[in-house]
Every structure is written in structure tokens, then in C-alpha cells.
Amino acid sequence: MSAPRSTTPWPLVALFTAGYLAPYLLPTVVGRLDSGLPVSATEAGAIGSALLLSSAAAGFLLAARVARIGPRTLARAGLALAVLGYGGAALTTTVWAVVTGAVIGGFGSGTATAVAATGIAARREPHRATTAGLLGVSALAGAVYLTVPHLGPGHGLPLAAIALTALAVWPLTGRLATAAAAAPRPGRENARPRLPHLRSGLVLAAAMPCWSMAQNSLWGVSGRIGLSQAHLTEATVGVVFAVGLGAGLLGVVGAGALGPRLGHALPIGAGTGLIAVCIAVSASATGLAGFAVGEIAWNACYPIVLSYVIGLAASLDPHGRWAVLVGSASSLGTAAGPLTGSVLAAQAGFPAMGAVLAAGLLVIAVPMTAVAMRATRRAPVAVEVLEIPVDAPPLSARRSAYDAAGPLSAGRAASR
């Protein structure tokens, strides 16, 4: 039997891209808040953390409510909040207004991500859709890093890019399901079952904040490392980031081609170890070579491992609840990243910060790999079923010609 064609859910991929763009642009957002507003570097990092914390809150709040409210309604609400929040923050220089807009926009990003993660987890091949989304957000973020330094100073440009992306994705939400279409049909169970694989899901959800915090502690201060410690210009730093995101594109393409062939344990365990090395190299860089090697290698590894982590979470629950909860837990760590990186760098310097983050990643890789190994052992073996077409008369004709033997049939025959 020929397997049904698996098409890429482009509305969900676009929604994924719009939701994840803010974390990907975090270094330039934090750096431009620091340079364009009367705030310190630590305060700029705190604003970035508030944005991502709001995004995580949206995910936790909406994890089990997407089908009930409706993917289309939630997606449009999230995109509207992103446009209003980020757009408003881009148009003002008042600090409290920028913070408010960032928090509102972050909630919109988290809402869009929750809808995308729930829909992707329900797909037959969630890893393919996840890699497509990561490809989209990496390509878009790379384009922003290449163009923003040439458009002038100010904090508003990267925020405006996020708002415009949300606005561009809006028309695609018409292809998402409504609340009525997404709700369970009458006669079926009205409530979804309890979360499956509770222990594995909780371990993964508990590990993800630490994993993401380490990543974004570096990412949140990478611009400052390039400018102040490696003594590079903003344009050069932007080129390094763009090349790094390009390397991430190649990595995600490779991960998408491999798919689940390697399982989840090897990419997550070995990939996290490589990320730890990259963080230590980048944080200790004092020139272009070290900074470029660390950042490009990190950007190549990070989206690959992230795609497998999201795929692992999606495999734990076909309804997508673990995917949303693990994604929101990741956003918590992402939210704490800029502030954590700023505090560690201010207290101990960038090299010491990198060493601490690398050691933490190596520790947290152990439980994540254990969950992946357990999920691999638990995965059922796919069995191919061959269907052979047989020419046969309709069921009603067969019943009239050949009644079943037995007392009831004998009685019917006697009465005819």
C-alpha cells in the first residue's frame, strides 16, 4: 500500500517562524536597547528577559486550550498582540512604554508559538515541520542581522522587523482550523486524556529551562562580546551572526534529511556537548577568529539539537501538550538568559561566564539524553501493511445469495 503523501503545513511553519523570531533577534534587541535608550546593559538584559518571560507565560497558559479556543482565533490574537506590542515599542523612546510593548509583544509571540507547536505535534512527521520552521526563522533572522546595521541606529529596527513578520503571517491564519473544527466530535470523549509519559515529560520540562538559559546567556551578550572584548564593529558582528545563522540553516537541512534515523539520544547528548565547547570558545574570544569560530559553530549546532528536543517532546504526546509545555519551559530559560549572562559577565567576566555555562550544559545533558533513550526504546516498530484489492459483490448482494447457516436461517427459509 502506498503511504499517504506528507505535505508541509506552511501556515504552522509561518506561525512558528513569527513566534520564534524574537528569541533569535535577542542579541541585537538587547544591544540596541542598551545603546538607544537611557538604560544600563543589565537593565537592557532585564527587558529582554521580561519579553521572553511573557512569551513563556503564554505557552503555559494556553498549552491545553488551543483546540478549545480554536487555532485560528488564538493565532490571530497572538499575531495582533505581536504587531501592537513590538510595533508600539519600536515607535517610542519612553522606557516604560518600551517595556510594556515588549511584554505585550512577547505574549503574542508565545501565543503564536503555542498554536504552531500544538499543530505540528499532531502531524505525522513533526520533525519535518519543526525543521522547516527553524529554517524559516534562521533565514529571516540572518537577513535582519545583515540589513539592520546599515539602516541606522536606534532600538526600533529589530522590534519593527518582528512586528512586520507577524503582520505578514496574518493572511495565512485563514487556513487554520476554527474552534468548532478543532473540538472533539460528539460521541467521542469530550476531555483529552491525561498527559502520557508523565515522568519523562516532567524530566524534560525541568531540564529545558537550564538548557535554554545556558544558550541564551551567551546569545544575549554575544553582541557585547564581539564589540567590547573582541573589538569588532557592529557591522562585522552582524556579518558573523548572519554567517552563523547560515550555518544553522545548513545544519537544520541536514537534520531534516536525517530525520529520526539517528534517534533522539545521540543528537541531543553529543550535540549539547558540542554546544558547551562552542560557548566556552566564543566567551573567551579576544579577536575575530575566535569569536567567529565560536559563534558560527554554536549557531550551527543549536538549531539541530533544538529540533530534536522539540521532536522528542512531540513524540511524548500526540495532542501536542508536552511540546507546548516543554517549549514554554524552554522560554523560561530563554527569558532568564540575557539577565543571567549580563550578571555573570559583570561579576566574573565573559570567559568565566562561558566556563560556568559550559559546565552546566554538560550536567544537564545527562537527564535529557536519558529521556531520549527511554523514548527510543519505547517507540513502536513500524509495520508495513500490504492491501490486496479483491473483486467482490456488494455486501447486500452477498447476504441475499448466501445467508449464514444456523437455526435462524433455516427458519427463514422454511417460511419463504
C-alpha positions as CSV (number, residue, x, y, z in Angstrom):
1,M,0.0,0.0,0.0
2,S,1.4,3.4,-0.9
3,A,1.8,5.7,2.1
4,P,-0.1,8.9,2.0
5,R,1.8,12.0,1.0
6,S,3.1,14.1,3.9
7,T,2.8,17.7,3.0
8,T,4.4,20.6,4.9
9,P,1.9,22.6,6.9
10,W,3.0,26.0,5.7
11,P,0.6,28.1,7.9
12,L,2.0,26.4,11.0
13,V,5.6,26.8,9.8
14,A,5.0,30.5,9.2
15,L,3.4,30.8,12.6
16,F,6.4,29.0,14.1
17,T,8.7,31.5,12.4
18,A,6.8,34.5,13.7
19,G,6.8,33.1,17.2
20,Y,10.5,32.2,17.4
21,L,11.9,35.4,15.7
22,A,12.1,37.4,18.9
23,P,14.4,35.0,20.7
24,Y,16.6,34.7,17.6
25,L,17.0,38.5,17.4
26,L,17.7,38.8,21.1
27,P,21.3,40.0,20.8
28,T,20.5,42.9,18.6
29,V,17.4,43.8,20.5
30,V,19.3,43.9,23.9
31,G,22.3,45.6,22.3
32,R,20.2,48.3,20.7
33,L,18.1,48.8,23.9
34,D,21.4,49.4,25.7
35,S,22.7,51.9,23.1
36,G,19.5,53.6,22.1
37,L,17.7,54.1,25.5
38,P,18.9,55.5,28.8
39,V,19.3,52.1,30.4
40,S,22.3,50.1,31.6
41,A,23.4,46.8,30.0
42,T,21.9,44.8,32.9
43,E,18.6,46.7,32.5
44,A,18.6,46.1,28.8
45,G,19.1,42.4,29.5
46,A,16.2,42.5,32.0
47,I,13.9,44.0,29.3
48,G,14.8,41.1,27.1
49,S,14.1,38.7,29.9
50,A,10.7,40.3,30.5
51,L,9.8,39.8,26.8
52,L,10.7,36.2,26.9
53,L,9.1,35.5,30.3
54,S,5.9,36.9,28.9
55,S,6.2,34.5,25.9
56,A,6.7,31.6,28.3
57,A,3.7,32.6,30.3
58,A,1.5,32.5,27.2
59,G,2.7,28.9,26.4
60,F,1.9,27.6,29.9
61,L,-1.5,29.3,29.9
62,L,-2.5,28.1,26.5
63,A,-0.9,24.6,26.3
64,A,-4.2,22.7,26.8
65,R,-6.6,25.3,25.4
66,V,-5.6,25.6,21.7
67,A,-8.3,23.2,20.4
68,R,-11.0,24.6,22.7
69,I,-10.4,28.3,21.7
70,G,-9.5,27.4,18.2
71,P,-6.1,27.6,16.4
72,R,-7.2,30.3,14.0
73,T,-8.6,32.6,16.8
74,L,-5.6,32.2,19.0
75,A,-3.1,32.6,16.2
76,R,-4.8,35.9,15.1
77,A,-4.9,37.1,18.6
78,G,-1.2,36.3,19.1
79,L,-0.1,38.0,15.9
80,A,-2.2,41.1,16.7
81,L,-0.5,41.4,20.1
82,A,2.9,41.0,18.5
83,V,2.1,43.7,15.9
84,L,0.8,46.1,18.6
85,G,3.4,45.3,21.2
86,Y,6.6,45.3,19.2
87,G,5.3,48.0,16.8
88,G,4.5,50.3,19.7
89,A,7.8,49.6,21.4
90,A,9.6,50.4,18.2
91,L,7.9,53.8,17.8
92,T,8.7,55.2,21.3
93,T,11.7,56.1,23.3
94,T,10.0,56.2,26.7
95,V,11.4,53.3,28.7
96,W,8.2,52.2,30.5
97,A,6.4,52.2,27.1
98,V,9.1,50.1,25.5
99,V,9.0,47.6,28.4
100,T,5.2,47.4,28.2
101,G,5.3,46.9,24.4
102,A,8.0,44.2,24.7
103,V,5.9,42.3,27.3
104,I,2.7,42.5,25.2
105,G,4.6,41.5,22.1
106,G,6.3,38.6,24.0
107,F,2.9,37.3,25.0
108,G,1.8,37.5,21.3
109,S,4.9,35.5,20.3
110,G,4.3,32.9,22.9
111,T,0.7,32.5,21.7
112,A,1.7,32.1,18.1
113,T,4.3,29.5,19.2
114,A,1.8,27.6,21.3
115,V,-0.6,27.3,18.3
116,A,2.2,26.2,16.0
117,A,3.7,23.7,18.4
118,T,0.3,22.1,19.1
119,G,-0.5,21.8,15.4
120,I,3.0,20.5,14.5
121,A,2.9,17.8,17.2
122,A,-0.3,16.4,15.7
123,R,1.3,15.9,12.3
124,R,2.5,12.6,11.1
125,E,6.1,13.8,10.8
126,P,6.5,16.6,13.4
127,H,10.3,16.7,12.9
128,R,9.9,17.7,9.3
129,A,7.6,20.7,10.1
130,T,9.9,21.7,13.0
131,T,13.0,21.8,10.8
132,A,11.1,23.8,8.2
133,G,10.1,26.3,10.9
134,L,13.7,26.6,12.1
135,L,14.9,27.1,8.6
136,G,12.5,29.9,8.1
137,V,13.3,31.7,11.3
138,S,17.1,31.2,10.8
139,A,16.9,32.6,7.3
140,L,14.8,35.6,8.3
141,A,16.9,36.4,11.3
142,G,20.1,36.2,9.2
143,A,18.6,38.7,6.7
144,V,17.8,41.1,9.6
145,Y,21.3,40.8,11.0
146,L,22.7,41.7,7.6
147,T,20.5,44.7,6.9
148,V,19.8,46.3,10.3
149,P,23.3,47.7,10.9
150,H,23.1,49.6,7.6
151,L,19.7,51.1,8.3
152,G,20.8,53.4,11.1
153,P,20.9,53.4,14.9
154,G,18.1,53.1,17.3
155,H,16.3,50.3,19.2
156,G,13.2,50.3,17.0
157,L,14.5,48.5,13.9
158,P,14.7,44.9,15.2
159,L,11.4,45.3,17.1
160,A,9.8,46.6,13.9
161,A,11.1,43.6,12.0
162,I,9.4,41.2,14.4
163,A,6.1,43.2,14.2
164,L,6.2,43.2,10.4
165,T,6.8,39.5,10.3
166,A,3.7,38.9,12.5
167,L,1.7,41.2,10.1
168,A,2.9,39.2,7.1
169,V,1.9,35.9,8.6
170,W,-1.6,37.1,9.4
171,P,-3.2,36.1,6.0
172,L,-2.1,32.5,6.3
173,T,-4.1,32.0,9.5
174,G,-7.3,31.7,7.4
175,R,-6.1,28.1,6.6
176,L,-6.1,27.1,10.3
177,A,-9.0,25.3,12.0
178,T,-11.7,27.1,13.9
179,A,-12.8,26.1,17.4
180,A,-15.7,24.0,16.1
181,A,-13.5,22.1,13.7
182,A,-10.8,21.5,16.2
183,A,-13.1,20.4,19.0
184,P,-13.8,16.7,19.7
185,R,-16.7,15.2,17.8
186,P,-19.9,14.3,19.6
187,G,-19.9,10.7,20.8
188,R,-16.1,10.8,21.5
189,E,-14.5,11.6,24.8
190,N,-15.1,15.3,25.5
191,A,-11.9,15.7,27.5
192,R,-8.4,14.8,26.3
193,P,-6.7,12.0,28.3
194,R,-4.2,12.8,31.0
195,L,-0.7,13.6,30.0
196,P,1.1,10.4,28.9
197,H,4.7,9.6,29.9
198,L,4.5,11.9,32.9
199,R,7.9,11.1,34.3
200,S,9.8,11.6,31.0
201,G,7.8,14.7,30.2
202,L,8.5,16.3,33.6
203,V,12.2,15.5,33.5
204,L,12.5,17.0,30.0
205,A,10.4,20.1,31.1
206,A,12.6,20.5,34.2
207,A,15.8,20.3,32.2
208,M,14.8,22.6,29.4
209,P,15.0,25.9,31.4
210,C,18.6,25.2,32.3
211,W,19.5,24.1,28.8
212,S,17.9,27.2,27.2
213,M,19.3,29.6,29.9
214,A,22.8,28.5,29.1
215,Q,22.2,29.0,25.3
216,N,20.7,32.5,25.7
217,S,23.0,33.7,28.4
218,L,25.6,33.5,25.7
219,W,23.3,34.7,22.9
220,G,22.0,37.6,24.9
221,V,25.6,39.0,25.4
222,S,27.2,37.8,22.2
223,G,26.9,41.3,20.7
224,R,28.7,42.8,23.7
225,I,31.4,40.1,23.5
226,G,32.0,41.0,19.9
227,L,32.0,44.8,20.4
228,S,33.9,45.1,23.7
229,Q,36.1,42.0,24.1
230,A,36.8,41.1,20.5
231,H,36.9,44.8,19.5
232,L,34.8,44.4,16.4
233,T,32.4,46.8,14.7
234,E,28.6,46.3,14.8
235,A,28.6,45.6,11.0
236,T,31.3,42.9,11.5
237,V,29.4,41.4,14.4
238,G,26.2,41.4,12.3
239,V,28.0,39.5,9.5
240,V,29.3,36.9,11.9
241,F,25.8,36.4,13.2
242,A,24.4,36.2,9.7
243,V,27.0,33.6,8.7
244,G,26.3,31.7,11.9
245,L,22.6,31.6,11.1
246,G,23.5,30.5,7.6
247,A,25.5,27.6,9.1
248,G,22.4,26.9,11.2
249,L,20.4,26.6,8.0
250,L,22.8,24.0,6.7
251,G,22.6,22.1,9.9
252,V,18.9,22.1,10.0
253,V,18.7,21.0,6.4
254,G,21.0,18.1,7.4
255,A,18.9,17.3,10.4
256,G,15.7,17.4,8.3
257,A,17.3,15.0,5.8
258,L,18.3,12.5,8.5
259,G,15.0,12.8,10.4
260,P,14.6,10.3,13.2
261,R,17.2,7.8,11.7
262,L,19.7,8.7,14.4
263,G,17.0,8.6,17.2
264,H,16.9,11.4,19.7
265,A,19.6,10.4,22.2
266,L,22.7,10.9,20.1
267,P,21.8,14.3,18.6
268,I,20.7,15.6,22.0
269,G,23.6,14.2,24.1
270,A,26.5,14.7,21.7
271,G,25.1,18.0,20.3
272,T,24.8,19.5,23.8
273,G,28.4,18.6,24.5
274,L,29.5,20.4,21.3
275,I,27.4,23.4,22.2
276,A,29.2,23.6,25.6
277,V,32.6,23.7,23.8
278,C,31.3,26.4,21.4
279,I,30.1,28.6,24.3
280,A,33.5,28.4,26.1
281,V,35.3,29.3,22.9
282,S,33.0,32.2,22.0
283,A,33.0,33.7,25.5
284,S,36.8,33.7,25.7
285,A,37.3,35.2,22.2
286,T,39.6,38.3,22.0
287,G,39.6,38.7,18.2
288,L,37.6,38.0,15.1
289,A,38.9,34.4,14.6
290,G,37.9,33.1,18.0
291,F,34.6,35.0,18.0
292,A,33.6,33.8,14.5
293,V,34.5,30.2,15.2
294,G,32.6,30.0,18.5
295,E,29.5,31.8,17.3
296,I,29.3,30.1,13.9
297,A,29.8,26.6,15.3
298,W,27.3,27.4,18.1
299,N,24.7,28.6,15.7
300,A,25.2,25.5,13.5
301,C,24.7,23.1,16.5
302,Y,22.0,24.9,18.5
303,P,19.0,24.6,16.0
304,I,19.9,21.0,15.2
305,V,19.7,20.0,18.8
306,L,16.6,22.1,19.4
307,S,14.8,20.4,16.5
308,Y,15.4,17.0,18.1
309,V,14.4,18.2,21.5
310,I,11.1,19.6,20.1
311,G,10.6,16.4,18.2
312,L,11.2,14.4,21.4
313,A,8.6,16.4,23.2
314,A,6.1,16.0,20.4
315,S,6.6,12.2,20.5
316,L,5.6,12.1,24.1
317,D,2.0,13.3,23.4
318,P,0.2,13.3,20.0
319,H,-2.0,16.1,21.2
320,G,1.0,18.4,21.5
321,R,0.7,19.3,25.1
322,W,4.2,18.2,26.1
323,A,5.5,20.1,23.0
324,V,3.9,23.3,24.2
325,L,4.9,22.8,27.9
326,V,8.5,21.9,27.0
327,G,8.6,24.9,24.7
328,S,7.3,27.2,27.3
329,A,9.8,25.8,29.9
330,S,12.5,26.5,27.3
331,S,11.2,30.0,27.1
332,L,11.6,30.4,30.8
333,G,15.2,29.6,30.5
334,T,15.5,31.8,27.4
335,A,13.9,34.6,29.5
336,A,16.4,34.2,32.2
337,G,19.3,34.1,29.8
338,P,20.0,37.7,29.0
339,L,19.9,38.8,32.6
340,T,21.9,35.7,33.8
341,G,24.6,36.4,31.1
342,S,24.7,40.1,32.0
343,V,25.1,39.4,35.7
344,L,27.8,36.7,35.2
345,A,29.7,38.8,32.8
346,A,29.6,41.8,35.1
347,Q,30.7,39.9,38.1
348,A,33.3,37.5,36.7
349,G,33.9,38.5,33.1
350,F,33.0,36.8,29.8
351,P,35.5,33.9,29.9
352,A,34.4,32.8,33.4
353,M,30.8,33.1,32.3
354,G,31.4,30.8,29.4
355,A,33.1,28.2,31.6
356,V,30.2,28.2,34.0
357,L,27.6,27.8,31.3
358,A,29.6,25.1,29.5
359,A,29.8,23.0,32.8
360,G,26.1,23.4,33.4
361,L,25.3,22.2,29.9
362,L,27.3,19.1,30.4
363,V,25.5,18.3,33.6
364,I,22.0,18.9,32.2
365,A,22.7,16.8,29.1
366,V,22.6,13.6,31.2
367,P,18.9,13.6,32.1
368,M,17.9,14.9,28.7
369,T,19.8,12.0,27.0
370,A,18.3,9.5,29.4
371,V,14.7,10.6,28.4
372,A,15.6,10.4,24.7
373,M,17.0,6.8,25.2
374,R,13.9,5.8,27.0
375,A,11.6,7.2,24.3
376,T,13.6,5.4,21.6
377,R,13.2,2.1,23.4
378,R,9.5,2.7,23.9
379,A,8.8,3.7,20.2
380,P,6.8,1.1,18.4
381,V,8.3,-0.6,15.3
382,A,6.5,0.4,12.1
383,V,4.9,-2.5,10.3
384,E,4.1,-2.1,6.6
385,V,0.7,-3.4,5.7
386,L,0.0,-4.7,2.2
387,E,-3.5,-4.3,0.9
388,I,-4.6,-6.6,-2.0
389,P,-7.7,-5.4,-3.9
390,V,-10.3,-8.2,-4.3
391,D,-13.2,-8.0,-6.7
392,A,-16.3,-9.0,-4.7
393,P,-20.0,-8.2,-5.0
394,P,-21.6,-5.7,-2.6
395,L,-22.3,-6.8,0.9
396,S,-26.1,-6.7,0.4
397,A,-25.8,-9.0,-2.6
398,R,-23.7,-11.5,-0.8
399,R,-26.2,-11.6,2.1
400,S,-29.1,-12.3,-0.3
401,A,-27.3,-15.0,-2.1
402,Y,-25.5,-16.7,0.8
403,D,-27.3,-16.5,4.1
404,A,-25.5,-17.6,7.2
405,A,-26.2,-21.2,8.3
406,G,-28.0,-21.9,11.5
407,P,-31.4,-22.3,13.1
408,L,-32.4,-18.7,12.4
409,S,-31.6,-19.0,8.7
410,A,-33.3,-22.4,8.5
411,G,-36.5,-20.9,10.0
412,R,-36.4,-18.0,7.5
413,A,-36.0,-20.5,4.6
414,A,-38.9,-22.6,5.8
415,S,-41.2,-19.5,5.9
416,R,-40.5,-18.5,2.3
